[in-house]
Each structure stands twice: as C-alpha cells, then as structure tokens.
C-alpha cells in the first residue's frame, strides 16, 4: 500500500494514472459524441444518458489528471473525490428527468444499431480499464483514483443496462424499456455519488483482490 511505496515506484504509479486518465478522456469523448448523436436520432433517453455519462467521466478523469499534476497530489484527495461525487449526482438528476418525460410523453424510441454497437464496445473495453485503474489507485492509497475507477465501473453497468433496453425495444417494440433502463442508470449514479461524497470507496473488484491475495500467499 501507499506507506510502503518507494519514491521511484510512486513516480511510476503517478505516470500510470496520467496515462489511464488520458486514454479515458480520449475514449469517452468519442463515446459520448456517438452515444448522444445516436440517442437523439433514436429518441432514446437511456442512450442520451449514457452519452452524458461519458462526458461526466471525462470531467472526472480531468479532475484526477489535474490532481496528479500538483506537487502533492495527496493534498487534493478530498476536493477531487467530492467533485466526482457531484458529477454522479448531476448525471442522476438529468437522466431521471429525461426518463420521466419520455415515459409520460410516450415518444417512440427508434431502433439504434449504432447505440447497440457503442454499448457493446464499452462492455469490452471498460472492465479492463477500470480494474487496472482501481489497482493502481489502491496501491497508491488514492481514493480519488479509485473513485474515478468506479466511474468507469458505472459505465459498465450503464452499458449493460442501455444495451438491454435497446435490444428489448428493437426485438419486441417495448419502448418503455428504454426509460426504465435510464432510471436504473440514475439509481446507480446516486448510489455511487453518495459513496464518493462520503469518501467511502469500496473495491468493486473484490473477487480479483481475493485472487491476488491468494496468489501472493502461494508465492
């Protein structure tokens, strides 16, 4: 953990954090543009919420990147984690309102192959990136890096939820499934926002951690 890290190892981990957030920012900008464009074209509240989450992830990654350009990143832990928590709450508020308006307006949601494609891509890319970032943050003892990894984990939940909603609409014509998926997204965002605000960043990768510990014991 952070108390046993040498200055050289800490410098390596700091560089790794900057690389991770750089990739996260680039990927999520592209994902957000594609998802929002597809969501607007298909009138999909869930897909639009997914795209907005991508930009919130960008803001979260920027906050962490800014923190790790400071001379003493640890000093900025609390405000950075709080900023990530606020980003979660903002996403939840927007998605909830949009989903409710969609449900009451009963606006038909169109089939979106592009939306399905971007959701599948995120399900492939984000788990590895989130796991790698969380392990780095855990070794550094950085709650902000771990909280940002949970943003990526939320993206995985979002991707799966949005994908299910889009498929149900495409296969069975269940237009309400999109709004229900969006409300699930909002609930997840509120939960993660509360945890980030409190600084209560639990590991989303408990199984992997147990495997790591068992591996270390064997060695």
PDB file of C-alpha atoms in Angstrom:
ATOM      1  CA  UNK A   1       0.000   0.000   0.000  1.00  0.00           C
ATOM      2  CA  UNK A   2       0.994   3.660  -0.164  1.00  0.00           C
ATOM      3  CA  UNK A   3       3.048   3.648   3.087  1.00  0.00           C
ATOM      4  CA  UNK A   4       5.486   1.076   1.697  1.00  0.00           C
ATOM      5  CA  UNK A   5       5.891   2.611  -1.765  1.00  0.00           C
ATOM      6  CA  UNK A   6       9.334   3.899  -2.695  1.00  0.00           C
ATOM      7  CA  UNK A   7       9.607   7.348  -4.322  1.00  0.00           C
ATOM      8  CA  UNK A   8      10.578   5.656  -7.609  1.00  0.00           C
ATOM      9  CA  UNK A   9       7.526   3.362  -7.525  1.00  0.00           C
ATOM     10  CA  UNK A  10       5.284   6.288  -6.615  1.00  0.00           C
ATOM     11  CA  UNK A  11       6.568   8.205  -9.644  1.00  0.00           C
ATOM     12  CA  UNK A  12       5.796   5.197 -11.876  1.00  0.00           C
ATOM     13  CA  UNK A  13       2.267   4.961 -10.474  1.00  0.00           C
ATOM     14  CA  UNK A  14       1.709   8.693 -10.957  1.00  0.00           C
ATOM     15  CA  UNK A  15       2.719   8.362 -14.623  1.00  0.00           C
ATOM     16  CA  UNK A  16       0.406   5.368 -14.966  1.00  0.00           C
ATOM     17  CA  UNK A  17      -2.509   7.374 -13.574  1.00  0.00           C
ATOM     18  CA  UNK A  18      -1.864  10.124 -16.120  1.00  0.00           C
ATOM     19  CA  UNK A  19      -1.786   7.581 -18.959  1.00  0.00           C
ATOM     20  CA  UNK A  20      -5.016   5.947 -17.783  1.00  0.00           C
ATOM     21  CA  UNK A  21      -6.908   9.216 -17.496  1.00  0.00           C
ATOM     22  CA  UNK A  22      -5.523  10.349 -20.871  1.00  0.00           C
ATOM     23  CA  UNK A  23      -6.926   7.247 -22.548  1.00  0.00           C
ATOM     24  CA  UNK A  24     -10.177   7.585 -20.586  1.00  0.00           C
ATOM     25  CA  UNK A  25     -10.668  11.162 -21.734  1.00  0.00           C
ATOM     26  CA  UNK A  26      -9.999  10.350 -25.395  1.00  0.00           C
ATOM     27  CA  UNK A  27     -12.222   7.282 -25.465  1.00  0.00           C
ATOM     28  CA  UNK A  28     -15.100   8.874 -23.585  1.00  0.00           C
ATOM     29  CA  UNK A  29     -15.179  11.998 -25.729  1.00  0.00           C
ATOM     30  CA  UNK A  30     -15.638   9.770 -28.789  1.00  0.00           C
ATOM     31  CA  UNK A  31     -18.118   7.517 -26.975  1.00  0.00           C
ATOM     32  CA  UNK A  32     -20.132  10.497 -25.731  1.00  0.00           C
ATOM     33  CA  UNK A  33     -20.416  12.089 -29.174  1.00  0.00           C
ATOM     34  CA  UNK A  34     -21.512   8.810 -30.766  1.00  0.00           C
ATOM     35  CA  UNK A  35     -23.948   7.871 -27.985  1.00  0.00           C
ATOM     36  CA  UNK A  36     -25.641  11.273 -27.796  1.00  0.00           C
ATOM     37  CA  UNK A  37     -25.926  11.503 -31.583  1.00  0.00           C
ATOM     38  CA  UNK A  38     -27.438   8.017 -31.745  1.00  0.00           C
ATOM     39  CA  UNK A  39     -29.692   8.794 -28.762  1.00  0.00           C
ATOM     40  CA  UNK A  40     -31.067  11.976 -30.311  1.00  0.00           C
ATOM     41  CA  UNK A  41     -31.678  10.184 -33.613  1.00  0.00           C
ATOM     42  CA  UNK A  42     -33.498   7.318 -31.844  1.00  0.00           C
ATOM     43  CA  UNK A  43     -35.194   9.473 -29.144  1.00  0.00           C
ATOM     44  CA  UNK A  44     -33.552   7.222 -26.544  1.00  0.00           C
ATOM     45  CA  UNK A  45     -33.348   8.669 -23.016  1.00  0.00           C
ATOM     46  CA  UNK A  46     -31.109   5.816 -21.890  1.00  0.00           C
ATOM     47  CA  UNK A  47     -28.693   6.288 -24.769  1.00  0.00           C
ATOM     48  CA  UNK A  48     -28.544  10.055 -24.252  1.00  0.00           C
ATOM     49  CA  UNK A  49     -27.914   9.471 -20.532  1.00  0.00           C
ATOM     50  CA  UNK A  50     -25.171   7.016 -21.452  1.00  0.00           C
ATOM     51  CA  UNK A  51     -23.552   9.636 -23.670  1.00  0.00           C
ATOM     52  CA  UNK A  52     -23.791  12.291 -20.955  1.00  0.00           C
ATOM     53  CA  UNK A  53     -22.187   9.876 -18.508  1.00  0.00           C
ATOM     54  CA  UNK A  54     -19.262   9.637 -20.922  1.00  0.00           C
ATOM     55  CA  UNK A  55     -18.709  13.380 -20.639  1.00  0.00           C
ATOM     56  CA  UNK A  56     -19.059  13.239 -16.855  1.00  0.00           C
ATOM     57  CA  UNK A  57     -16.399  10.534 -16.893  1.00  0.00           C
ATOM     58  CA  UNK A  58     -14.249  12.954 -18.882  1.00  0.00           C
ATOM     59  CA  UNK A  59     -14.733  15.625 -16.196  1.00  0.00           C
ATOM     60  CA  UNK A  60     -13.915  13.065 -13.507  1.00  0.00           C
ATOM     61  CA  UNK A  61     -10.755  11.992 -15.346  1.00  0.00           C
ATOM     62  CA  UNK A  62      -9.765  15.632 -15.862  1.00  0.00           C
ATOM     63  CA  UNK A  63     -10.154  16.239 -12.112  1.00  0.00           C
ATOM     64  CA  UNK A  64      -7.850  13.308 -11.344  1.00  0.00           C
ATOM     65  CA  UNK A  65      -5.388  14.379 -14.053  1.00  0.00           C
ATOM     66  CA  UNK A  66      -5.318  17.885 -12.556  1.00  0.00           C
ATOM     67  CA  UNK A  67      -4.752  16.428  -9.092  1.00  0.00           C
ATOM     68  CA  UNK A  68      -1.738  14.445 -10.306  1.00  0.00           C
ATOM     69  CA  UNK A  69      -0.128  17.493 -11.881  1.00  0.00           C
ATOM     70  CA  UNK A  70       0.144  19.024  -8.385  1.00  0.00           C
ATOM     71  CA  UNK A  71       3.357  18.727  -6.395  1.00  0.00           C
ATOM     72  CA  UNK A  72       1.494  16.966  -3.602  1.00  0.00           C
ATOM     73  CA  UNK A  73      -1.448  15.060  -5.145  1.00  0.00           C
ATOM     74  CA  UNK A  74      -2.496  13.623  -1.773  1.00  0.00           C
ATOM     75  CA  UNK A  75      -3.346  17.127  -0.544  1.00  0.00           C
ATOM     76  CA  UNK A  76      -6.101  17.371  -3.172  1.00  0.00           C
ATOM     77  CA  UNK A  77      -7.739  13.992  -2.471  1.00  0.00           C
ATOM     78  CA  UNK A  78     -10.876  15.233  -0.723  1.00  0.00           C
ATOM     79  CA  UNK A  79     -11.938  18.001  -3.159  1.00  0.00           C
ATOM     80  CA  UNK A  80     -11.269  15.711  -6.129  1.00  0.00           C
ATOM     81  CA  UNK A  81     -13.404  12.903  -4.704  1.00  0.00           C
ATOM     82  CA  UNK A  82     -16.154  15.414  -3.878  1.00  0.00           C
ATOM     83  CA  UNK A  83     -16.066  16.698  -7.467  1.00  0.00           C
ATOM     84  CA  UNK A  84     -16.541  13.145  -8.728  1.00  0.00           C
ATOM     85  CA  UNK A  85     -19.499  12.712  -6.358  1.00  0.00           C
ATOM     86  CA  UNK A  86     -21.143  15.881  -7.690  1.00  0.00           C
ATOM     87  CA  UNK A  87     -20.695  14.586 -11.243  1.00  0.00           C
ATOM     88  CA  UNK A  88     -22.613  11.425 -10.297  1.00  0.00           C
ATOM     89  CA  UNK A  89     -25.483  13.468  -8.822  1.00  0.00           C
ATOM     90  CA  UNK A  90     -25.687  15.703 -11.902  1.00  0.00           C
ATOM     91  CA  UNK A  91     -25.950  12.671 -14.169  1.00  0.00           C
ATOM     92  CA  UNK A  92     -28.661  11.097 -11.996  1.00  0.00           C
ATOM     93  CA  UNK A  93     -30.737  14.295 -11.989  1.00  0.00           C
ATOM     94  CA  UNK A  94     -30.646  14.740 -15.754  1.00  0.00           C
ATOM     95  CA  UNK A  95     -31.317  11.109 -16.612  1.00  0.00           C
ATOM     96  CA  UNK A  96     -34.244  10.897 -14.152  1.00  0.00           C
ATOM     97  CA  UNK A  97     -35.970  13.954 -15.584  1.00  0.00           C
ATOM     98  CA  UNK A  98     -35.391  12.824 -19.168  1.00  0.00           C
ATOM     99  CA  UNK A  99     -36.652   9.300 -18.461  1.00  0.00           C
ATOM    100  CA  UNK A 100     -39.813  10.553 -16.747  1.00  0.00           C
ATOM    101  CA  UNK A 101     -40.552  12.940 -19.601  1.00  0.00           C
ATOM    102  CA  UNK A 102     -40.077  10.085 -22.061  1.00  0.00           C
ATOM    103  CA  UNK A 103     -42.439   7.841 -20.103  1.00  0.00           C
ATOM    104  CA  UNK A 104     -45.157  10.482 -19.808  1.00  0.00           C
ATOM    105  CA  UNK A 105     -44.765  11.698 -23.370  1.00  0.00           C
ATOM    106  CA  UNK A 106     -44.728   8.183 -24.779  1.00  0.00           C
ATOM    107  CA  UNK A 107     -42.423   9.253 -27.572  1.00  0.00           C
ATOM    108  CA  UNK A 108     -41.486   6.183 -29.643  1.00  0.00           C
ATOM    109  CA  UNK A 109     -37.896   5.036 -29.364  1.00  0.00           C
ATOM    110  CA  UNK A 110     -36.368   4.012 -32.678  1.00  0.00           C
ATOM    111  CA  UNK A 111     -34.095   1.047 -33.329  1.00  0.00           C
ATOM    112  CA  UNK A 112     -30.441   2.110 -32.937  1.00  0.00           C
ATOM    113  CA  UNK A 113     -27.757  -0.228 -34.315  1.00  0.00           C
ATOM    114  CA  UNK A 114     -25.133   2.452 -33.614  1.00  0.00           C
ATOM    115  CA  UNK A 115     -26.272   2.704 -29.996  1.00  0.00           C
ATOM    116  CA  UNK A 116     -26.121  -1.056 -29.586  1.00  0.00           C
ATOM    117  CA  UNK A 117     -22.625  -1.085 -31.085  1.00  0.00           C
ATOM    118  CA  UNK A 118     -21.209   1.579 -28.746  1.00  0.00           C
ATOM    119  CA  UNK A 119     -22.754  -0.145 -25.713  1.00  0.00           C
ATOM    120  CA  UNK A 120     -21.125  -3.442 -26.697  1.00  0.00           C
ATOM    121  CA  UNK A 121     -17.763  -1.711 -27.255  1.00  0.00           C
ATOM    122  CA  UNK A 122     -17.865  -0.247 -23.747  1.00  0.00           C
ATOM    123  CA  UNK A 123     -18.685  -3.635 -22.259  1.00  0.00           C
ATOM    124  CA  UNK A 124     -15.488  -4.945 -23.861  1.00  0.00           C
ATOM    125  CA  UNK A 125     -13.115  -2.051 -23.062  1.00  0.00           C
ATOM    126  CA  UNK A 126     -14.210  -0.628 -19.706  1.00  0.00           C
ATOM    127  CA  UNK A 127     -13.867  -3.651 -17.366  1.00  0.00           C
ATOM    128  CA  UNK A 128     -10.127  -3.995 -18.037  1.00  0.00           C
ATOM    129  CA  UNK A 129      -9.503  -0.254 -17.822  1.00  0.00           C
ATOM    130  CA  UNK A 130     -11.484   0.105 -14.572  1.00  0.00           C
ATOM    131  CA  UNK A 131      -9.729  -2.857 -12.965  1.00  0.00           C
ATOM    132  CA  UNK A 132      -6.287  -1.555 -13.956  1.00  0.00           C
ATOM    133  CA  UNK A 133      -7.070   1.922 -12.626  1.00  0.00           C
ATOM    134  CA  UNK A 134      -8.536   0.656  -9.352  1.00  0.00           C
ATOM    135  CA  UNK A 135      -5.456  -1.489  -8.664  1.00  0.00           C
ATOM    136  CA  UNK A 136      -3.224   1.497  -9.343  1.00  0.00           C
ATOM    137  CA  UNK A 137      -5.279   3.702  -7.033  1.00  0.00           C
ATOM    138  CA  UNK A 138      -5.305   1.041  -4.325  1.00  0.00           C
ATOM    139  CA  UNK A 139      -1.512   0.711  -4.443  1.00  0.00           C
ATOM    140  CA  UNK A 140      -1.171   4.483  -4.224  1.00  0.00           C
ATOM    141  CA  UNK A 141      -3.758   4.656  -1.453  1.00  0.00           C
ATOM    142  CA  UNK A 142      -5.608   7.265  -3.551  1.00  0.00           C
ATOM    143  CA  UNK A 143      -9.370   7.468  -3.029  1.00  0.00           C
ATOM    144  CA  UNK A 144      -9.762   9.858  -5.963  1.00  0.00           C
ATOM    145  CA  UNK A 145      -8.170   7.407  -8.413  1.00  0.00           C
ATOM    146  CA  UNK A 146     -10.319   4.603  -7.000  1.00  0.00           C
ATOM    147  CA  UNK A 147     -13.442   6.789  -7.228  1.00  0.00           C
ATOM    148  CA  UNK A 148     -12.631   7.571 -10.849  1.00  0.00           C
ATOM    149  CA  UNK A 149     -12.288   3.824 -11.470  1.00  0.00           C
ATOM    150  CA  UNK A 150     -15.788   3.424 -10.064  1.00  0.00           C
ATOM    151  CA  UNK A 151     -16.942   5.960 -12.644  1.00  0.00           C
ATOM    152  CA  UNK A 152     -15.651   3.513 -15.252  1.00  0.00           C
ATOM    153  CA  UNK A 153     -17.365   0.665 -13.435  1.00  0.00           C
ATOM    154  CA  UNK A 154     -20.621   2.605 -13.587  1.00  0.00           C
ATOM    155  CA  UNK A 155     -20.053   2.886 -17.336  1.00  0.00           C
ATOM    156  CA  UNK A 156     -20.028  -0.925 -17.466  1.00  0.00           C
ATOM    157  CA  UNK A 157     -23.359  -1.073 -15.608  1.00  0.00           C
ATOM    158  CA  UNK A 158     -24.707   1.638 -17.886  1.00  0.00           C
ATOM    159  CA  UNK A 159     -23.561  -0.184 -20.999  1.00  0.00           C
ATOM    160  CA  UNK A 160     -25.293  -3.391 -19.957  1.00  0.00           C
ATOM    161  CA  UNK A 161     -28.487  -1.634 -18.879  1.00  0.00           C
ATOM    162  CA  UNK A 162     -28.682   0.517 -22.009  1.00  0.00           C
ATOM    163  CA  UNK A 163     -27.935  -2.494 -24.212  1.00  0.00           C
ATOM    164  CA  UNK A 164     -30.779  -4.485 -22.644  1.00  0.00           C
ATOM    165  CA  UNK A 165     -33.187  -1.560 -23.071  1.00  0.00           C
ATOM    166  CA  UNK A 166     -32.212  -1.045 -26.713  1.00  0.00           C
ATOM    167  CA  UNK A 167     -32.477  -4.756 -27.506  1.00  0.00           C
ATOM    168  CA  UNK A 168     -35.888  -5.091 -25.845  1.00  0.00           C
ATOM    169  CA  UNK A 169     -37.111  -2.132 -27.857  1.00  0.00           C
ATOM    170  CA  UNK A 170     -35.604  -3.423 -31.114  1.00  0.00           C
ATOM    171  CA  UNK A 171     -36.749  -7.031 -30.710  1.00  0.00           C
ATOM    172  CA  UNK A 172     -40.133  -6.614 -29.038  1.00  0.00           C
ATOM    173  CA  UNK A 173     -41.058  -2.970 -29.552  1.00  0.00           C
ATOM    174  CA  UNK A 174     -41.052  -2.270 -25.793  1.00  0.00           C
ATOM    175  CA  UNK A 175     -40.458   1.487 -25.915  1.00  0.00           C
ATOM    176  CA  UNK A 176     -40.901   1.796 -22.140  1.00  0.00           C
ATOM    177  CA  UNK A 177     -37.850  -0.437 -21.603  1.00  0.00           C
ATOM    178  CA  UNK A 178     -35.584   2.445 -22.639  1.00  0.00           C
ATOM    179  CA  UNK A 179     -36.933   4.752 -19.913  1.00  0.00           C
ATOM    180  CA  UNK A 180     -36.788   2.004 -17.291  1.00  0.00           C
ATOM    181  CA  UNK A 181     -33.161   1.380 -18.243  1.00  0.00           C
ATOM    182  CA  UNK A 182     -32.481   5.109 -17.864  1.00  0.00           C
ATOM    183  CA  UNK A 183     -33.998   5.130 -14.356  1.00  0.00           C
ATOM    184  CA  UNK A 184     -31.784   2.190 -13.360  1.00  0.00           C
ATOM    185  CA  UNK A 185     -28.815   4.217 -14.606  1.00  0.00           C
ATOM    186  CA  UNK A 186     -29.911   7.162 -12.442  1.00  0.00           C
ATOM    187  CA  UNK A 187     -30.265   4.966  -9.332  1.00  0.00           C
ATOM    188  CA  UNK A 188     -26.760   3.555  -9.820  1.00  0.00           C
ATOM    189  CA  UNK A 189     -25.370   7.063 -10.256  1.00  0.00           C
ATOM    190  CA  UNK A 190     -26.962   8.263  -6.998  1.00  0.00           C
ATOM    191  CA  UNK A 191     -25.517   5.317  -5.078  1.00  0.00           C
ATOM    192  CA  UNK A 192     -22.024   5.885  -6.441  1.00  0.00           C
ATOM    193  CA  UNK A 193     -22.319   9.637  -5.856  1.00  0.00           C
ATOM    194  CA  UNK A 194     -23.155   9.137  -2.184  1.00  0.00           C
ATOM    195  CA  UNK A 195     -20.195   6.800  -1.732  1.00  0.00           C
ATOM    196  CA  UNK A 196     -17.813   9.197  -3.472  1.00  0.00           C
ATOM    197  CA  UNK A 197     -19.070  12.184  -1.463  1.00  0.00           C
ATOM    198  CA  UNK A 198     -18.504  10.303   1.784  1.00  0.00           C
ATOM    199  CA  UNK A 199     -15.105   9.115   0.638  1.00  0.00           C
ATOM    200  CA  UNK A 200     -16.359   5.571   1.128  1.00  0.00           C
ATOM    201  CA  UNK A 201     -14.714   3.980  -1.905  1.00  0.00           C
ATOM    202  CA  UNK A 202     -15.123   0.242  -1.561  1.00  0.00           C
ATOM    203  CA  UNK A 203     -13.496  -2.090  -4.017  1.00  0.00           C
ATOM    204  CA  UNK A 204     -15.720  -3.095  -6.967  1.00  0.00           C
ATOM    205  CA  UNK A 205     -13.273  -5.895  -7.729  1.00  0.00           C
ATOM    206  CA  UNK A 206     -13.390  -7.980  -4.548  1.00  0.00           C
ATOM    207  CA  UNK A 207     -13.113 -11.267  -6.435  1.00  0.00           C
ATOM    208  CA  UNK A 208      -9.975 -10.133  -8.259  1.00  0.00           C
ATOM    209  CA  UNK A 209      -8.476  -8.871  -4.991  1.00  0.00           C
ATOM    210  CA  UNK A 210      -9.080 -12.216  -3.299  1.00  0.00           C
ATOM    211  CA  UNK A 211      -7.378 -13.959  -6.219  1.00  0.00           C
ATOM    212  CA  UNK A 212      -4.405 -11.552  -5.939  1.00  0.00           C
ATOM    213  CA  UNK A 213      -4.111 -12.215  -2.202  1.00  0.00           C
ATOM    214  CA  UNK A 214      -4.214 -15.979  -2.718  1.00  0.00           C
ATOM    215  CA  UNK A 215      -1.551 -15.651  -5.411  1.00  0.00           C
ATOM    216  CA  UNK A 216       0.690 -13.638  -3.081  1.00  0.00           C
ATOM    217  CA  UNK A 217       0.271 -16.243  -0.319  1.00  0.00           C
ATOM    218  CA  UNK A 218       1.304 -19.017  -2.699  1.00  0.00           C
ATOM    219  CA  UNK A 219       4.408 -17.047  -3.690  1.00  0.00           C
TER     220      UNK A 219
END
